Coordinates of C-alpha atoms and ligand atoms in Angstrom, one line a residue:
M24 CA -5.4 16.1 12.6
C25 CA -4.9 18.6 15.3
G26 CA -1.3 19.3 16.3
I27 CA -0.1 19.5 19.9
V28 CA 3.2 20.6 21.3
G29 CA 4.7 21.1 24.7
Y30 CA 8.0 22.5 26.1
I31 CA 9.7 22.4 29.4
G32 CA 13.3 23.7 29.9
S33 CA 15.1 26.9 30.4
R34 CA 14.1 28.9 27.3
S35 CA 11.0 30.9 26.6
A36 CA 8.3 28.3 26.2
A37 CA 6.1 30.7 24.2
E38 CA 8.7 31.1 21.4
I39 CA 9.3 27.3 21.1
I40 CA 5.6 26.4 21.2
I41 CA 4.7 28.9 18.5
G42 CA 7.6 27.7 16.4
G43 CA 6.4 24.1 16.9
L44 CA 2.8 24.9 16.1
K45 CA 3.8 26.5 12.8
R46 CA 5.5 23.2 11.9
L47 CA 2.4 21.3 12.9
E48 CA -0.1 23.7 11.2
Y49 CA -0.6 21.2 8.3
R50 CA -2.4 19.0 10.9
G51 CA -5.2 21.5 11.4
Y52 CA -5.6 25.2 11.0
D53 CA -9.1 26.2 12.3
S54 CA -7.8 27.8 15.5
S55 CA -4.9 27.7 17.8
G56 CA -3.8 28.5 21.3
L57 CA -1.2 28.0 24.0
A58 CA -1.0 28.0 27.8
L59 CA 2.1 28.8 29.8
V60 CA 2.6 28.0 33.5
G61 CA 4.9 29.3 36.2
D62 CA 3.6 31.1 39.3
E63 CA 0.4 31.7 37.4
L64 CA -1.2 30.3 34.3
F65 CA -1.2 32.4 31.1
Y66 CA -3.1 31.6 28.0
K67 CA -4.0 33.0 24.6
K68 CA -6.2 31.4 21.9
T69 CA -7.7 32.5 18.7
K70 CA -9.7 31.4 15.7
G71 CA -7.7 31.0 12.4
K72 CA -4.1 30.4 11.6
I73 CA -1.2 30.4 13.9
K74 CA 0.0 33.8 12.7
F75 CA -3.1 35.3 14.3
L76 CA -2.1 33.7 17.6
E77 CA 1.4 34.9 17.3
E78 CA 0.2 38.5 16.6
K79 CA -1.7 38.4 19.9
I80 CA 1.2 37.5 22.1
D81 CA 3.7 40.0 23.5
F82 CA 6.6 37.7 23.7
S83 CA 8.7 39.9 25.9
T84 CA 6.1 39.8 28.7
V85 CA 5.8 36.0 28.7
A86 CA 9.5 35.2 28.2
H87 CA 9.9 34.1 31.8
F88 CA 7.5 31.1 31.3
R89 CA 9.6 28.0 30.9
T90 CA 6.8 25.4 30.6
G91 CA 3.8 25.4 28.2
I92 CA 1.6 23.6 25.9
G93 CA 0.0 24.6 22.5
H94 CA -2.5 23.3 20.0
T95 CA -3.5 23.8 16.4
R96 CA -7.1 22.6 15.8
W97 CA -9.0 20.8 13.2
A98 CA -12.6 21.2 14.5
T99 CA -14.6 18.1 15.4
H100 CA -17.0 19.1 18.2
G101 CA -17.8 22.7 18.2
A102 CA -17.3 25.3 15.4
P103 CA -13.9 26.9 14.9
S104 CA -14.0 29.9 17.3
D105 CA -11.8 31.6 20.0
I106 CA -13.7 29.9 22.8
N107 CA -13.5 26.4 21.2
A108 CA -9.8 26.8 20.5
H109 CA -7.5 24.8 22.8
P110 CA -6.2 24.8 25.6
H111 CA -9.3 24.1 27.7
F112 CA -9.5 24.7 31.4
D113 CA -11.1 23.6 34.7
C114 CA -13.5 25.9 36.5
K115 CA -10.7 27.8 38.3
Q116 CA -8.3 27.9 35.3
H117 CA -5.7 26.1 37.3
I118 CA -5.4 23.2 34.9
A119 CA -4.9 23.5 31.1
V120 CA -5.4 20.7 28.6
V121 CA -4.7 20.3 24.8
H122 CA -6.1 17.3 23.0
N123 CA -5.9 15.6 19.7
G124 CA -8.6 13.0 19.1
I125 CA -12.3 12.7 20.0
I126 CA -14.0 11.9 23.3
E127 CA -17.0 10.0 22.2
N128 CA -18.8 10.0 25.5
Y129 CA -18.2 13.6 26.4
A130 CA -21.8 14.5 26.5
A131 CA -22.5 12.0 29.3
I132 CA -19.4 13.1 31.3
K133 CA -20.4 16.8 30.8
T134 CA -23.8 16.2 32.2
L135 CA -22.4 14.4 35.2
L136 CA -19.8 17.1 35.9
M137 CA -22.4 19.9 35.5
E138 CA -24.6 18.1 38.1
K139 CA -21.5 18.3 40.4
G140 CA -21.4 22.0 39.8
H141 CA -18.7 22.3 37.1
C142 CA -19.2 25.2 34.6
F143 CA -18.2 24.8 31.0
A144 CA -17.0 27.5 28.7
S145 CA -16.9 25.8 25.3
E146 CA -18.8 23.3 23.1
T147 CA -15.8 21.0 22.8
D148 CA -15.4 17.4 23.9
T149 CA -12.0 18.2 25.3
E150 CA -13.2 20.5 28.0
V151 CA -14.5 17.5 30.0
I152 CA -11.0 16.3 30.4
A153 CA -9.9 19.4 32.2
H154 CA -12.9 19.2 34.6
L155 CA -12.4 15.5 35.3
I156 CA -8.8 16.2 36.2
E157 CA -9.9 19.1 38.4
M158 CA -12.3 16.7 40.2
Y159 CA -9.7 14.1 40.8
Y160 CA -7.0 16.6 41.8
Q161 CA -9.2 17.7 44.7
R162 CA -9.0 14.1 46.0
D163 CA -5.5 12.9 44.8
N164 CA -3.5 16.1 45.2
S165 CA -1.2 14.9 42.4
L166 CA -1.5 15.9 38.8
L167 CA -0.2 12.6 37.5
E168 CA -2.7 10.7 39.6
A169 CA -5.5 13.0 38.7
V170 CA -4.8 12.5 35.0
R171 CA -4.4 8.8 35.4
N172 CA -7.7 8.5 37.3
S173 CA -9.5 10.5 34.6
L174 CA -8.4 8.4 31.7
P175 CA -10.5 5.3 32.3
L176 CA -13.7 7.4 32.0
L177 CA -12.8 8.6 28.5
E178 CA -14.1 6.7 25.5
G179 CA -12.6 7.5 22.2
T180 CA -9.1 8.6 21.1
Y181 CA -6.7 11.1 22.6
G182 CA -3.2 12.4 22.8
I183 CA -3.3 15.0 25.6
L184 CA -0.9 17.3 27.4
V185 CA -1.8 18.7 30.8
I186 CA -0.2 21.5 32.9
S187 CA -1.3 23.1 36.1
V188 CA -0.3 25.9 38.5
H189 CA -0.5 23.3 41.2
E190 CA 2.7 21.6 39.8
P191 CA 4.2 24.1 37.4
G192 CA 7.4 22.2 36.7
K193 CA 5.8 19.4 34.8
I194 CA 3.8 18.3 31.8
I195 CA 1.7 15.2 31.9
A196 CA 1.2 13.5 28.5
A197 CA -1.1 10.5 27.7
R198 CA -2.1 8.7 24.6
K199 CA -4.7 6.4 23.3
G200 CA -5.1 6.4 19.5
S201 CA -3.4 9.7 18.7
P202 CA 0.3 10.0 18.3
L203 CA 2.7 11.6 20.7
I204 CA 6.5 11.8 20.7
V205 CA 8.9 13.1 23.4
G206 CA 11.9 15.0 22.1
I207 CA 15.0 14.9 24.4
G208 CA 17.2 17.9 24.6
S209 CA 19.9 19.0 27.0
E210 CA 18.0 20.0 30.2
E211 CA 14.9 20.6 28.1
L212 CA 12.2 18.3 26.8
F213 CA 9.6 18.6 24.1
V214 CA 6.5 16.7 23.4
A215 CA 4.5 16.8 20.2
S216 CA 2.2 15.1 17.8
D217 CA 5.0 14.5 15.4
A218 CA 8.7 15.0 14.9
S219 CA 8.4 18.0 12.6
A220 CA 7.7 20.2 15.7
V221 CA 10.8 19.2 17.6
V222 CA 13.5 18.4 14.9
E223 CA 15.0 21.9 14.9
H224 CA 15.8 21.4 18.6
T225 CA 16.6 17.7 18.9
R226 CA 16.7 14.6 16.8
R227 CA 16.5 12.3 19.9
V228 CA 13.0 11.1 20.3
V229 CA 10.9 8.5 22.1
Y230 CA 7.6 7.4 20.7
L231 CA 4.8 7.0 23.3
D232 CA 2.6 4.0 22.8
D233 CA -1.2 3.7 23.3
G234 CA -2.0 3.2 26.9
E235 CA 1.0 5.1 28.2
I236 CA 1.2 8.2 30.4
A237 CA 4.4 10.2 30.9
E238 CA 5.4 12.7 33.6
I239 CA 7.8 15.1 32.0
T240 CA 10.1 17.6 33.7
A241 CA 13.0 19.6 32.4
H242 CA 15.4 16.9 33.5
G243 CA 13.8 13.8 32.1
F244 CA 10.6 11.9 31.9
T245 CA 9.0 8.7 33.3
T246 CA 6.6 6.6 31.4
Y247 CA 3.9 4.3 32.9
D248 CA 1.1 2.2 31.6
F249 CA -2.4 3.1 32.7
N250 CA -2.0 0.6 35.5
K251 CA 0.9 2.5 37.0
K252 CA 3.5 0.0 35.9
L253 CA 6.8 1.7 34.9
V254 CA 7.6 1.3 31.1
Q255 CA 11.2 1.4 29.8
K256 CA 11.3 3.3 26.5
D257 CA 13.9 3.1 23.8
E258 CA 15.2 6.3 22.2
S259 CA 15.1 6.7 18.4
H260 CA 17.0 9.0 16.1
I261 CA 15.2 11.1 13.5
S262 CA 17.1 10.6 10.2
W263 CA 16.1 13.8 8.5
D264 CA 16.8 17.4 9.5
I265 CA 15.1 20.8 9.5
K266 CA 15.8 21.4 5.8
A267 CA 13.4 18.6 4.9
I268 CA 10.5 20.6 6.3
E269 CA 11.3 24.0 4.8
K270 CA 10.1 25.3 1.5
Q271 CA 13.6 25.9 0.2
G272 CA 12.6 28.7 -2.2
F273 CA 9.4 27.1 -3.5
P274 CA 6.2 29.2 -2.9
H275 CA 4.4 26.2 -1.5
F276 CA 5.3 22.8 0.1
M277 CA 3.1 21.1 -2.5
L278 CA 5.2 22.4 -5.4
K279 CA 8.4 21.6 -3.6
E280 CA 7.2 18.1 -3.0
I281 CA 6.0 17.6 -6.6
F282 CA 9.5 18.7 -7.8
E283 CA 11.2 16.4 -5.3
Q284 CA 9.8 13.3 -7.0
P285 CA 12.8 12.3 -9.1
H286 CA 14.7 12.2 -5.9
T287 CA 12.1 10.5 -3.7
I288 CA 11.3 7.9 -6.4
R289 CA 14.9 7.0 -6.4
N290 CA 15.0 6.8 -2.6
A291 CA 12.1 4.3 -2.7
F292 CA 14.0 1.7 -4.8
R293 CA 17.6 2.5 -3.8
G294 CA 19.3 -0.6 -2.2
R295 CA 16.1 -2.7 -2.9
A296 CA 16.2 -3.1 -6.6
L297 CA 19.2 -5.4 -7.3
I298 CA 19.3 -4.8 -10.9
E299 CA 22.1 -7.0 -12.2
E300 CA 20.9 -9.9 -10.1
G301 CA 17.4 -9.4 -11.3
E302 CA 16.2 -9.6 -7.8
V303 CA 14.3 -7.4 -5.3
R304 CA 15.3 -7.2 -1.6
L305 CA 12.7 -6.1 1.0
D306 CA 13.9 -7.5 4.2
G307 CA 11.5 -5.4 6.2
L308 CA 8.6 -7.6 5.0
R309 CA 9.9 -10.3 7.4
L310 CA 8.2 -13.1 5.5
T311 CA 9.7 -16.6 5.6
P312 CA 10.0 -18.6 2.4
E313 CA 7.0 -20.7 3.6
E314 CA 5.0 -17.6 4.2
F315 CA 5.8 -16.3 0.7
G316 CA 4.7 -19.6 -0.7
Q317 CA 1.4 -19.6 1.2
V318 CA 0.2 -16.2 -0.1
Q319 CA -2.9 -16.7 -2.3
R320 CA -4.5 -13.3 -2.1
I321 CA -3.2 -9.8 -1.3
L322 CA -5.4 -7.0 0.2
F323 CA -4.5 -3.4 0.1
V324 CA -6.3 -1.3 2.7
A325 CA -5.9 2.5 2.8
C326 CA -7.6 5.9 2.6
G327 CA -7.5 8.8 0.2
T328 CA -4.4 9.0 -2.1
S329 CA -2.9 5.9 -0.5
W330 CA -6.0 4.0 -1.5
H331 CA -5.4 5.1 -5.1
A332 CA -1.9 3.8 -4.8
G333 CA -3.4 0.5 -3.7
L334 CA -5.6 0.5 -6.8
V335 CA -2.5 0.9 -9.0
G336 CA -1.1 -2.0 -7.0
E337 CA -3.9 -4.2 -8.0
Y338 CA -2.9 -3.9 -11.6
L339 CA 0.8 -4.3 -10.9
I340 CA 0.5 -7.4 -8.7
E341 CA -2.1 -9.2 -10.7
E342 CA -0.1 -8.7 -13.9
F343 CA 3.4 -9.2 -12.6
A344 CA 2.8 -11.8 -9.9
R345 CA -0.5 -13.3 -11.0
I346 CA -1.8 -13.1 -7.4
P347 CA -5.4 -11.9 -6.9
V348 CA -5.7 -8.5 -5.2
E349 CA -8.5 -6.7 -3.4
V350 CA -8.3 -3.0 -2.6
E351 CA -10.4 -1.8 0.3
Y352 CA -11.3 1.6 1.9
A353 CA -10.0 1.2 5.4
S354 CA -13.2 2.8 6.8
E355 CA -15.4 0.2 5.1
F356 CA -13.1 -2.8 5.7
R357 CA -13.1 -2.3 9.5
Y358 CA -16.9 -2.4 9.9
R359 CA -18.0 -5.0 7.4
K360 CA -16.8 -8.3 8.8
P361 CA -14.3 -8.9 6.0
V362 CA -13.7 -12.5 5.0
L363 CA -10.1 -13.2 5.7
R364 CA -8.6 -16.6 5.2
K365 CA -5.3 -18.5 5.5
G366 CA -3.2 -17.4 2.5
D367 CA -4.3 -13.8 2.7
L368 CA -1.7 -11.1 3.1
V369 CA -2.9 -7.6 4.1
F370 CA -0.9 -4.5 3.2
V371 CA -2.0 -1.2 4.9
I372 CA -0.8 1.8 3.0
S373 CA -0.5 5.1 4.9
Q374 CA 1.8 8.1 4.3
S375 CA 1.4 9.4 7.9
G376 CA 1.1 6.0 9.5
E377 CA -1.5 7.5 11.8
T378 CA -4.8 7.5 9.8
A379 CA -7.4 6.3 12.3
D380 CA -9.4 4.1 9.9
T381 CA -6.3 2.5 8.5
L382 CA -5.0 1.8 12.0
A383 CA -8.4 0.3 13.0
A384 CA -8.4 -1.9 9.8
L385 CA -4.9 -3.1 10.6
R386 CA -6.0 -4.1 14.1
E387 CA -9.1 -5.8 12.8
A388 CA -7.1 -7.8 10.3
K389 CA -4.5 -8.8 12.9
S390 CA -7.2 -9.8 15.3
R391 CA -8.3 -12.3 12.7
G392 CA -4.9 -13.9 12.6
V393 CA -3.8 -12.5 9.2
K394 CA -0.3 -11.2 8.7
V395 CA -0.5 -7.4 8.2
L396 CA 2.4 -5.5 6.6
G397 CA 2.7 -1.7 6.2
I398 CA 3.7 0.7 3.4
T399 CA 4.3 3.9 5.4
N400 CA 6.4 7.0 5.1
V401 CA 6.7 8.2 8.7
V402 CA 9.3 6.2 10.6
G403 CA 8.1 5.2 14.0
S404 CA 4.5 6.0 13.3
T405 CA 1.8 3.9 14.9
I406 CA 1.0 1.9 11.8
A407 CA 4.7 1.2 11.2
R408 CA 5.1 -0.1 14.7
E409 CA 1.9 -2.2 14.9
T410 CA 2.4 -4.0 11.6
D411 CA 4.1 -7.4 11.4
G412 CA 6.6 -5.9 9.0
G413 CA 6.7 -3.6 6.1
V414 CA 8.4 -1.2 3.8
Y415 CA 9.2 2.5 4.4
I416 CA 8.8 4.6 1.3
H417 CA 11.5 7.0 2.4
A418 CA 9.9 10.1 0.7
G419 CA 10.9 12.4 3.6
P420 CA 8.4 14.6 5.4
E421 CA 5.3 15.5 3.3
I422 CA 3.9 18.7 4.5
G423 CA 1.4 19.8 1.7
V424 CA -1.9 18.4 2.8
A425 CA -2.6 17.1 -0.7
S426 CA -0.3 14.1 -1.0
T427 CA 2.0 14.0 -4.1
K428 CA 5.4 12.5 -3.6
A429 CA 4.1 9.9 -1.2
F430 CA 1.8 8.6 -4.0
T431 CA 4.6 7.9 -6.5
S432 CA 6.9 6.5 -3.8
Q433 CA 4.1 4.1 -2.7
I434 CA 3.7 3.0 -6.3
V435 CA 7.5 2.3 -6.5
V436 CA 7.4 0.2 -3.4
I437 CA 4.4 -1.7 -4.7
V438 CA 6.3 -2.3 -8.0
L439 CA 9.1 -3.8 -5.9
I440 CA 6.6 -6.0 -4.0
A441 CA 5.0 -7.1 -7.2
L442 CA 8.4 -8.0 -8.8
L443 CA 9.4 -9.8 -5.6
F444 CA 6.3 -12.0 -5.7
A445 CA 6.7 -12.4 -9.5
R446 CA 10.2 -13.8 -8.9
K447 CA 8.9 -16.2 -6.3
N448 CA 6.2 -17.2 -8.8
D449 CA 8.9 -17.9 -11.4
M450 CA 9.2 -14.8 -13.4
P451 CA 12.6 -15.2 -15.1
R452 CA 15.4 -13.3 -13.6
E453 CA 16.1 -11.6 -17.0
E454 CA 12.6 -10.3 -17.1
V455 CA 12.8 -8.8 -13.6
R456 CA 16.2 -7.3 -14.6
E457 CA 14.6 -5.5 -17.6
Y458 CA 11.8 -4.1 -15.4
L459 CA 14.3 -2.9 -12.8
R460 CA 16.4 -1.3 -15.5
E461 CA 13.4 0.6 -16.6
L462 CA 12.5 1.5 -13.0
E463 CA 16.0 2.9 -12.6
K464 CA 15.3 5.4 -15.5
I465 CA 12.0 6.6 -14.1
P466 CA 13.5 9.5 -12.0
E467 CA 15.0 11.2 -15.1
L468 CA 11.8 10.6 -17.1
V469 CA 9.8 12.2 -14.2
Q470 CA 12.2 15.2 -14.5
T471 CA 11.3 15.6 -18.2
V472 CA 7.6 15.8 -17.3
L473 CA 8.4 18.4 -14.6
D474 CA 10.2 20.4 -17.2
R475 CA 6.8 21.0 -18.8
N476 CA 5.6 22.9 -15.8
D477 CA 5.3 26.2 -17.8
E478 CA 3.1 24.5 -20.4
I479 CA 0.9 23.1 -17.7
R480 CA 0.5 26.5 -16.1
E481 CA -0.6 27.9 -19.4
I482 CA -3.3 25.3 -19.6
A483 CA -4.3 26.0 -16.1
E484 CA -4.7 29.7 -17.0
K485 CA -7.3 28.7 -19.6
Y486 CA -9.4 26.6 -17.3
Y487 CA -9.1 27.8 -13.8
T488 CA -12.5 29.4 -13.7
R489 CA -14.4 26.2 -14.6
T490 CA -16.6 24.7 -12.0
N491 CA -16.5 21.0 -13.1
F492 CA -13.8 18.7 -14.5
L493 CA -13.9 15.1 -15.6
Y494 CA -10.8 12.8 -15.5
L495 CA -10.8 9.6 -17.6
G496 CA -8.2 6.8 -17.8
R497 CA -8.2 3.1 -18.4
G498 CA -6.4 0.2 -16.9
V499 CA -3.6 1.1 -14.5
N500 CA -4.3 4.8 -15.4
F501 CA -7.8 4.7 -14.1
P502 CA -6.6 5.1 -10.5
V503 CA -4.5 8.0 -11.8
A504 CA -7.7 9.6 -13.2
L505 CA -9.2 9.3 -9.7
E506 CA -6.0 10.8 -8.2
G507 CA -6.0 13.7 -10.6
A508 CA -9.7 14.5 -9.8
L509 CA -8.9 14.2 -6.0
K510 CA -6.0 16.6 -6.3
L511 CA -8.2 19.2 -8.1
K512 CA -11.0 18.9 -5.6
E513 CA -8.8 19.0 -2.5
I514 CA -6.9 22.2 -3.3
S515 CA -9.0 24.2 -5.8
Y516 CA -12.5 23.3 -4.5
I517 CA -13.6 22.6 -8.1
H518 CA -15.9 19.6 -8.4
A519 CA -14.1 16.9 -10.3
E520 CA -14.8 13.2 -11.0
G521 CA -12.5 10.4 -12.0
Y522 CA -13.9 7.6 -14.1
P523 CA -12.7 4.6 -16.1
A524 CA -12.9 6.0 -19.6
A525 CA -15.2 3.4 -21.0
E526 CA -17.7 3.8 -18.2
M527 CA -18.2 7.4 -19.2
K528 CA -21.0 6.2 -21.5
H529 CA -22.9 4.9 -18.5
G530 CA -23.4 8.3 -16.8
P531 CA -20.9 11.0 -16.9
I532 CA -21.5 11.6 -20.7
A533 CA -24.7 13.2 -19.7
L534 CA -22.7 16.0 -18.0
I535 CA -20.6 16.9 -21.0
D536 CA -21.1 20.2 -22.8
E537 CA -18.8 23.1 -23.8
H538 CA -18.3 24.0 -20.1
M539 CA -16.8 20.6 -19.1
P540 CA -13.1 20.2 -19.5
V541 CA -12.2 16.5 -19.8
V542 CA -8.7 15.3 -18.9
F543 CA -7.9 12.1 -20.7
I544 CA -4.9 9.9 -19.9
A545 CA -4.3 8.6 -23.4
I546 CA -0.9 7.0 -23.6
K547 CA 0.0 4.5 -26.3
D548 CA -1.0 1.2 -24.9
E549 CA -3.4 -1.6 -26.0
V550 CA -6.5 0.5 -25.2
Y551 CA -5.2 3.6 -27.0
R552 CA -7.7 3.3 -29.9
K553 CA -10.6 2.8 -27.5
I554 CA -9.6 5.9 -25.6
I555 CA -9.5 7.8 -29.0
S556 CA -13.1 6.6 -29.5
N557 CA -14.0 8.0 -26.1
M558 CA -12.4 11.3 -27.0
E559 CA -14.6 11.4 -30.2
E560 CA -17.6 11.0 -28.0
V561 CA -16.6 13.9 -25.8
R562 CA -15.8 16.1 -28.8
A563 CA -19.1 15.3 -30.4
R564 CA -20.7 16.9 -27.3
K565 CA -18.5 19.9 -27.4
G566 CA -16.4 18.9 -24.4
E567 CA -12.9 20.3 -24.3
I568 CA -10.1 17.8 -24.0
I569 CA -6.8 18.0 -22.2
A570 CA -4.8 14.9 -23.1
I571 CA -1.8 13.3 -21.3
A572 CA -0.2 11.4 -24.3
T573 CA 3.0 9.6 -25.3
E574 CA 5.7 11.7 -26.9
G575 CA 5.6 11.4 -30.6
D576 CA 1.8 10.9 -30.8
S577 CA 0.9 13.6 -33.3
E578 CA -2.5 12.1 -34.1
I579 CA -3.9 13.1 -30.6
H580 CA -3.9 16.7 -31.6
R581 CA -6.9 16.0 -33.8
Y582 CA -9.0 15.3 -30.8
A583 CA -7.5 17.2 -27.9
S584 CA -7.4 21.0 -27.4
H585 CA -4.2 20.6 -25.3
V586 CA -1.7 17.8 -25.1
I587 CA 0.9 17.2 -22.3
Y588 CA 3.4 14.7 -23.4
I589 CA 5.1 12.1 -21.2
P590 CA 8.1 9.9 -22.4
T591 CA 7.5 6.4 -23.6
V592 CA 7.4 4.0 -20.7
S593 CA 6.0 0.5 -20.0
K594 CA 2.3 0.6 -19.4
L595 CA 2.6 -0.6 -15.8
F596 CA 5.1 2.1 -14.9
S597 CA 3.2 4.9 -16.6
P598 CA 1.3 6.1 -13.5
L599 CA 4.6 7.3 -12.2
L600 CA 4.7 9.8 -15.1
T601 CA 1.0 10.4 -15.9
V602 CA 0.2 11.6 -12.4
I603 CA 2.8 14.4 -12.5
P604 CA 1.0 16.7 -15.0
L605 CA -2.2 16.1 -13.0
Q606 CA -0.5 17.2 -9.8
L607 CA 0.8 20.3 -11.5
L608 CA -2.5 21.1 -13.2
A609 CA -4.3 21.0 -9.9
Y610 CA -1.6 23.1 -8.2
H611 CA -1.6 25.9 -10.8
I612 CA -5.4 26.0 -11.0
A613 CA -5.5 26.3 -7.2
V614 CA -2.9 29.1 -7.1
L615 CA -4.8 31.0 -9.9
R616 CA -8.0 30.7 -7.9
G617 CA -6.2 32.1 -4.8
C618 CA -6.7 29.0 -2.8
S619 CA -4.6 28.0 0.2
V620 CA -2.7 25.3 -1.5
D621 CA -0.8 23.7 1.4
E622 CA -3.7 24.1 3.9
P623 CA -6.9 23.5 1.9
R624 CA -10.1 24.3 3.8
N625 CA -11.7 21.5 5.9
L626 CA -8.9 19.0 5.2
A627 CA -6.1 17.7 7.4
K628 CA -2.9 15.9 6.6
S629 CA -3.3 13.2 9.1
V630 CA -6.8 12.1 9.9
T631 CA -6.6 10.7 13.4
V632 CA -10.4 10.6 13.9
E633 CA -13.0 8.3 12.3
Ligands
G6P27 C1 -6.0 12.7 4.4 C2 -5.0 13.5 3.5 C3 -4.8 12.8 2.2 C4 -4.3 11.3 2.4 C5 -5.3 10.6 3.4 C6 -4.7 9.3 3.8 O1 -7.2 12.7 3.8 O2 -5.5 14.8 3.3 O3 -3.8 13.4 1.4 O4 -4.2 10.7 1.2 O5 -5.6 11.3 4.5 O6 -3.6 9.5 4.6 P1 -2.4 8.5 4.9 O7 -1.5 9.3 5.8 O8 -3.1 7.4 5.7 O9 -1.8 8.1 3.7

């Protein structure tokens, strides 16, 4: 949510910042801007996508600027507009600030500063930061000091970058609640919201922590805590390269990521599923045998698609390991005084590892003395670093705002966790081995579903003009129905609801008529006949049915107008297959409607505000 990038070195800062912003565009795309500093301060900002900003810059006339900061915005305070785009400035336009986060008490600060004679140009919360720094600079005569003295007045969250004509050879960066990394090159440094903005230049990075402020020059950087104490930082290496964040011939990142799933699913269990031994190895959980023995309840806490993966996890863990599970929206969990007891184990699930509500829930649970583990994708993310242990899903960078490959990888990791606990709770080794053998085959089965892409596009062509969809599933495929509906909503802006199939009778059935397509997940499992009855009920009301069914099921054609087959698989692994056609259906419908698939309106990939 909002992407920020800064550069200082010997190359044209404008080129590098625009390149970095394009990589960060998935974090927000309402407006963008940059500021460059040398003998003077240059800036450009504009509403809309980065390409509009790029068109406004004459790169040859700004090539001499070697220091700069840029921003791509997801609007919180103030509508998307040229004036509300970042950077924001002090009264004299000597200081420029970009900011990711929310300053909750900005109105009070703004009033105070206006009383002191400061003039504001925008409606944003961010602008107060620039004016505060201006005020302190007059006294401290040091950019670092002025930023440091401004920070205690700010309530809320921020990752900020600050430059000034007073001290053109430096960037000051500070973070509280919003991610920032420093990329280390040769006589050049980068600073950004995430690694995708810097990886084409360097894979050496340092993660800033909350409560840290860094003074960055072309030759190096120094990090302090907010009390001026020097902090020694360790360098990390980014394990993936630029290819991972390019479309590689696909028209959209989302389609590329859907098609990557055979590979990403395999990466999620590789080295962890010890098939012949009938064991699972997840050393990152860092649980002692006693701690394993003490677990009496597992809580999954997450948002969005990750929450749906948690719901799938509830079925997996309860059935495999017989441990009770609760699944919580992070935003609800953090504010409702949850009852946590000895024997509880909390897993926070987050692709980005930066979602503000999930992070707050993690801190809440930790503060109550409960062990909190993470299931994250982004290595070095805040959630990954603040949890007591966890498992990376190793899906590689996910750029499409609507999550796809992360969902299936999260489920694979939860399957492994479920089998690990099942073994501890005496599931025979042979049984675990059989499940792991089946898991090993999932990537090729996923590929067979992907091979049906053309069929799915044809179905999309029939339905893309509809205004409502209903998705129904039962058991472990109920969360998949929710996920299918979410995908459609997110990228095609069609209203869609997911429901447990049997609950349809208690409400959604009233909506069904010939205009309502109903997507049923109707695989051959113990509730298959019940699902067929639900289909009859829909048909009786003229609803049109698209069914996801098990290969070889010819009966289903009697009820469904369209059938998408998936191979036979154990019920508990079926979400890894049933979700694929739903991802593709949403994708094709969105493309046919001319929607911006990778950057759907109003959404952001990483929601770092409440
Ligand atoms: C946003 C994204 C979703 C994602 C959710 C949770 O809403 O658009 O795709 O599922 O955040 O994100 P996380 O990174 O915590 O999994």
